[in-house]
Tab-separated table of C-alpha atoms in Angstrom:
chain	number	residue	atom	x	y	z
A	65	ARG	CA	-15.660	11.731	-1.531
A	66	LYS	CA	-12.667	9.609	-1.133
A	67	GLU	CA	-13.328	5.988	-3.067
A	68	VAL	CA	-12.190	4.747	0.684
A	69	GLU	CA	-12.441	6.855	4.160
A	70	GLN	CA	-10.836	6.105	7.300
A	71	ASP	CA	-11.318	8.415	10.503
A	72	PRO	CA	-6.592	9.530	11.424
A	73	GLY	CA	-7.262	9.535	14.941
A	74	PRO	CA	-5.046	9.750	16.655
A	75	PHE	CA	-6.224	7.183	18.819
A	76	ASN	CA	-4.946	6.756	22.086
A	77	VAL	CA	-5.395	4.256	24.106
A	78	PRO	CA	-4.205	2.585	27.568
A	79	GLU	CA	-2.842	-1.106	26.973
A	80	GLY	CA	-5.653	-3.703	27.577
A	81	ALA	CA	-7.856	-1.795	26.023
A	82	THR	CA	-9.983	-2.652	22.844
A	83	VAL	CA	-10.632	0.067	20.470
A	84	ALA	CA	-12.936	-0.565	16.825
A	85	PHE	CA	-11.156	1.527	13.741
A	86	ASN	CA	-13.721	1.878	10.459
A	87	CYS	CA	-14.141	2.378	7.055
A	88	THR	CA	-16.153	3.075	3.913
A	89	TYR	CA	-15.615	2.781	0.241
A	90	SER	CA	-17.012	3.762	-2.793
A	91	ASN	CA	-18.311	1.180	-4.841
A	92	SER	CA	-20.113	-1.284	-4.099
A	93	ALA	CA	-19.250	-4.055	-6.457
A	94	SER	CA	-16.025	-3.548	-4.988
A	95	GLN	CA	-14.836	-6.952	-3.844
A	96	SER	CA	-11.438	-7.983	-1.906
A	97	PHE	CA	-10.738	-5.560	1.138
A	98	PHE	CA	-8.010	-5.231	3.566
A	99	TRP	CA	-6.459	-4.372	6.598
A	100	TYR	CA	-2.908	-2.795	6.219
A	101	ARG	CA	-0.023	-2.213	8.808
A	102	GLN	CA	2.320	0.240	8.415
A	103	ASP	CA	5.048	1.662	10.734
A	104	CYS	CA	6.476	5.168	11.527
A	105	ARG	CA	8.474	5.179	7.977
A	106	LYS	CA	8.146	1.368	6.814
A	107	GLU	CA	6.350	-0.014	4.320
A	108	PRO	CA	2.917	-1.475	4.712
A	109	LYS	CA	2.471	-4.922	5.655
A	110	LEU	CA	-0.816	-6.872	5.237
A	111	LEU	CA	-1.810	-7.498	8.649
A	112	MET	CA	-5.614	-9.120	7.511
A	113	SER	CA	-7.828	-9.313	4.165
A	114	VAL	CA	-11.834	-9.153	5.348
A	115	TYR	CA	-14.475	-12.016	4.382
A	116	SER	CA	-17.658	-11.424	4.181
A	117	SER	CA	-18.220	-13.702	6.858
A	118	GLY	CA	-15.878	-12.158	8.823
A	119	ASN	CA	-12.527	-12.937	10.456
A	120	GLU	CA	-10.921	-13.433	13.533
A	121	ASP	CA	-7.032	-13.661	13.850
A	122	GLY	CA	-5.696	-13.609	17.490
A	123	ARG	CA	-6.637	-10.790	18.806
A	124	PHE	CA	-7.635	-8.627	15.746
A	125	THR	CA	-11.398	-9.014	14.448
A	126	ALA	CA	-11.918	-7.643	10.492
A	127	GLN	CA	-15.838	-7.060	9.154
A	128	LEU	CA	-17.618	-6.179	6.059
A	129	ASN	CA	-20.860	-4.797	5.906
A	130	ARG	CA	-21.905	-4.952	1.858
A	131	ALA	CA	-24.886	-3.746	2.618
A	132	SER	CA	-23.720	-0.404	4.535
A	133	GLN	CA	-20.215	-0.508	2.075
A	134	TYR	CA	-18.370	-0.403	5.264
A	135	ILE	CA	-15.516	-2.540	6.593
A	136	SER	CA	-13.956	-2.641	10.355
A	137	LEU	CA	-11.136	-3.479	12.371
A	138	LEU	CA	-11.284	-4.930	16.197
A	139	ILE	CA	-8.157	-5.074	18.802
A	140	ARG	CA	-9.043	-6.506	21.579
A	141	ASP	CA	-6.547	-6.101	24.851
A	142	SER	CA	-4.039	-4.122	22.886
A	143	LYS	CA	-0.225	-3.614	23.253
A	144	LEU	CA	2.569	-1.370	23.436
A	145	SER	CA	3.693	-3.129	20.178
A	146	ASP	CA	0.606	-2.632	18.270
A	147	SER	CA	0.643	0.860	18.816
A	148	ALA	CA	1.328	1.748	13.880
A	149	THR	CA	-0.876	3.016	11.423
A	150	TYR	CA	-3.740	0.780	10.482
A	151	LEU	CA	-4.470	0.841	6.086
A	152	CYS	CA	-7.637	0.333	5.080
A	153	VAL	CA	-7.231	-1.064	2.051
A	154	VAL	CA	-10.117	-2.440	-0.995
A	155	ASN	CA	-9.844	-3.249	-5.039
A	156	ILE	CA	-11.861	-0.473	-5.878
A	157	ASN	CA	-12.489	-2.152	-9.692
A	158	PRO	CA	-12.995	-5.363	-9.267
A	159	GLY	CA	-12.179	-7.494	-12.137
A	160	THR	CA	-9.271	-5.676	-13.396
A	161	ALA	CA	-6.717	-7.425	-11.077
A	162	SER	CA	-4.132	-4.789	-10.132
A	163	LYS	CA	-4.738	-1.637	-8.881
A	164	LEU	CA	-5.049	-1.871	-3.830
A	165	THR	CA	-6.436	1.533	-2.708
A	166	PHE	CA	-5.818	3.229	0.468
A	167	GLY	CA	-7.319	5.230	3.171
A	168	THR	CA	-4.968	6.875	4.369
A	169	GLY	CA	-4.823	5.276	7.803
A	170	THR	CA	-6.463	5.103	11.627
A	171	ARG	CA	-2.625	6.365	14.192
A	172	LEU	CA	-2.972	3.853	17.045
A	173	GLN	CA	-0.662	5.052	20.159
A	174	VAL	CA	-1.226	2.320	22.261
A	175	THR	CA	0.643	3.799	26.005
A	176	LEU	CA	0.509	1.997	29.297
B	209	ASP	CA	15.219	-13.070	3.316
B	210	THR	CA	12.500	-13.807	0.140
B	211	GLY	CA	10.876	-10.713	0.286
B	212	VAL	CA	10.105	-8.188	-2.141
B	213	SER	CA	13.586	-5.734	-1.743
B	214	GLN	CA	13.933	-2.299	-3.055
B	215	ASP	CA	17.182	-0.649	-4.715
B	216	PRO	CA	18.732	1.917	-3.467
B	217	ARG	CA	16.402	2.800	0.368
B	218	HIS	CA	17.374	5.786	-0.074
B	219	LYS	CA	17.690	8.453	-2.805
B	220	ILE	CA	18.751	12.314	-2.290
B	221	THR	CA	18.582	14.513	-5.523
B	222	LYS	CA	18.526	17.714	-7.643
B	223	ARG	CA	16.438	18.829	-9.453
B	224	GLY	CA	16.040	18.114	-12.930
B	225	GLN	CA	18.431	14.920	-12.274
B	226	ASN	CA	17.091	11.766	-13.939
B	227	VAL	CA	16.901	8.973	-10.791
B	228	THR	CA	16.091	5.187	-11.342
B	229	PHE	CA	15.040	2.391	-9.076
B	230	ARG	CA	15.136	-0.990	-8.741
B	231	CYS	CA	12.605	-3.501	-7.438
B	232	ASP	CA	13.271	-7.723	-6.592
B	233	PRO	CA	9.556	-9.201	-6.450
B	234	ILE	CA	9.391	-12.542	-4.316
B	235	SER	CA	10.032	-14.955	-6.790
B	236	GLU	CA	7.258	-16.816	-8.218
B	237	HIS	CA	4.617	-13.552	-7.663
B	238	ASN	CA	3.570	-12.348	-11.777
B	239	ARG	CA	2.512	-9.460	-10.857
B	240	LEU	CA	4.002	-6.635	-9.663
B	241	TYR	CA	3.066	-3.228	-8.986
B	242	TRP	CA	4.960	0.807	-7.823
B	243	TYR	CA	3.233	3.127	-5.847
B	244	ARG	CA	3.828	6.444	-4.396
B	245	GLN	CA	3.077	7.464	-0.475
B	246	THR	CA	3.737	11.386	0.872
B	247	LEU	CA	3.411	12.169	4.166
B	248	GLY	CA	0.632	11.046	6.512
B	249	GLN	CA	-1.608	10.306	2.862
B	250	GLY	CA	-1.479	6.427	1.775
B	251	PRO	CA	0.063	4.677	-0.828
B	252	GLU	CA	-1.804	6.451	-4.443
B	253	PHE	CA	-1.529	2.882	-6.961
B	254	LEU	CA	0.922	3.838	-10.402
B	255	THR	CA	0.981	1.227	-12.478
B	256	TYR	CA	0.823	-2.273	-12.711
B	257	PHE	CA	3.043	-5.190	-14.457
B	258	GLN	CA	0.965	-8.865	-15.252
B	259	ASN	CA	4.719	-10.194	-16.014
B	260	GLU	CA	6.469	-8.431	-18.938
B	261	ALA	CA	3.658	-6.664	-19.838
B	262	GLN	CA	2.195	-3.359	-18.424
B	263	LEU	CA	-1.734	-3.433	-17.723
B	264	GLU	CA	-1.975	-0.328	-15.932
B	265	LYS	CA	-1.192	3.034	-15.674
B	266	SER	CA	-2.348	6.077	-13.320
B	267	ARG	CA	-3.073	9.479	-14.588
B	268	LEU	CA	-0.164	9.744	-11.247
B	269	LEU	CA	2.449	8.415	-13.898
B	270	SER	CA	3.607	11.770	-15.854
B	271	ASP	CA	5.088	11.142	-19.076
B	272	ARG	CA	7.910	12.564	-16.686
B	273	PHE	CA	7.937	9.067	-15.619
B	274	SER	CA	8.444	5.008	-17.140
B	275	ALA	CA	7.843	1.951	-15.807
B	276	GLU	CA	10.119	-1.447	-17.425
B	277	ARG	CA	9.463	-5.031	-16.244
B	278	PRO	CA	11.666	-7.288	-19.003
B	279	LYS	CA	11.698	-10.792	-18.204
B	280	GLY	CA	9.318	-9.729	-15.934
B	281	SER	CA	11.510	-10.255	-13.062
B	282	PHE	CA	12.387	-7.395	-11.854
B	283	SER	CA	11.131	-3.874	-12.521
B	284	THR	CA	12.678	-0.141	-12.816
B	285	LEU	CA	11.420	3.109	-12.105
B	286	GLU	CA	12.474	6.335	-13.813
B	287	ILE	CA	11.570	9.733	-12.767
B	288	GLN	CA	13.617	11.791	-16.056
B	289	ARG	CA	13.636	15.625	-14.713
B	290	THR	CA	13.012	15.067	-11.352
B	291	GLU	CA	10.984	18.275	-8.908
B	292	GLN	CA	10.499	18.863	-5.898
B	293	GLY	CA	6.696	17.191	-6.049
B	294	ASP	CA	8.346	13.786	-6.889
B	295	SER	CA	9.801	13.446	-2.814
B	296	ALA	CA	7.704	11.467	-1.205
B	297	MET	CA	8.332	7.240	-0.599
B	298	TYR	CA	7.938	5.243	-3.377
B	299	LEU	CA	6.898	0.932	-2.562
B	300	CYS	CA	6.960	-1.990	-5.096
B	301	ALA	CA	4.819	-4.390	-4.358
B	302	SER	CA	4.217	-7.858	-5.380
B	303	SER	CA	1.162	-10.834	-5.767
B	304	THR	CA	0.263	-14.328	-6.912
B	305	GLY	CA	-2.508	-12.730	-8.518
B	306	ARG	CA	-4.214	-15.968	-6.977
B	307	SER	CA	-7.206	-15.724	-4.818
B	308	SER	CA	-7.729	-12.064	-3.391
B	309	TYR	CA	-5.018	-9.468	-4.081
B	310	GLU	CA	-3.166	-9.740	-1.320
B	311	GLN	CA	0.006	-7.627	-2.525
B	312	TYR	CA	2.810	-7.721	-0.685
B	313	PHE	CA	5.430	-4.725	-0.159
B	314	GLY	CA	8.868	-4.388	-0.479
B	315	PRO	CA	10.792	-1.722	2.228
B	316	GLY	CA	9.498	1.399	-0.566
B	317	THR	CA	13.233	4.142	-1.372
B	318	ARG	CA	12.488	7.425	0.140
B	319	LEU	CA	13.460	10.381	-2.745
B	320	THR	CA	13.772	13.414	-2.100
B	321	VAL	CA	14.757	16.640	-4.911
B	322	THR	CA	16.121	19.432	-3.601
């Protein structure tokens, strides 16, 4: 089993749609969770950290379910500019304060 | 621009040659990370520095790979006797190490081994 698993997509959605991405992680002791966005041939950019209580940033909502070891990202009112790959990222081994473990990414294509 | 910078952005080399990449982290960040990303995959951790100390190395980092951060500022990643399988994007990231371990990435060095 991969340490961080995501549906690779692609998700093709019309502008204005709501889309949700899911991610599961293998280590129940993991403590830090993130969503990164990566445009084609660019570096990953931090979209948002994911907190236990869930958090929202504009059109983006992230949630964490520790019991199911599951993270989600919801994008409302999709824009063409949201087209990118969304990477689920976990600090799998807490206490090491080091490596992040990335999922393979979910590709989103927003169309007119 | 005060973000993470990497040099060169692109490198084409012949198999068997040595290459060296440089990363300059965000100035107040004491933690520096190297990752490798191949097409269709997420970045994979290679190694991590806290100040000048290399604290963790992945099994992916064979003995042909070496990384340094001599003064706790910039870092270099050297690959000796490159192989075609080394072709990838090499990403550097940095963080403060405070709260939640958010890491910020540089633009990467794209290596092509012919």
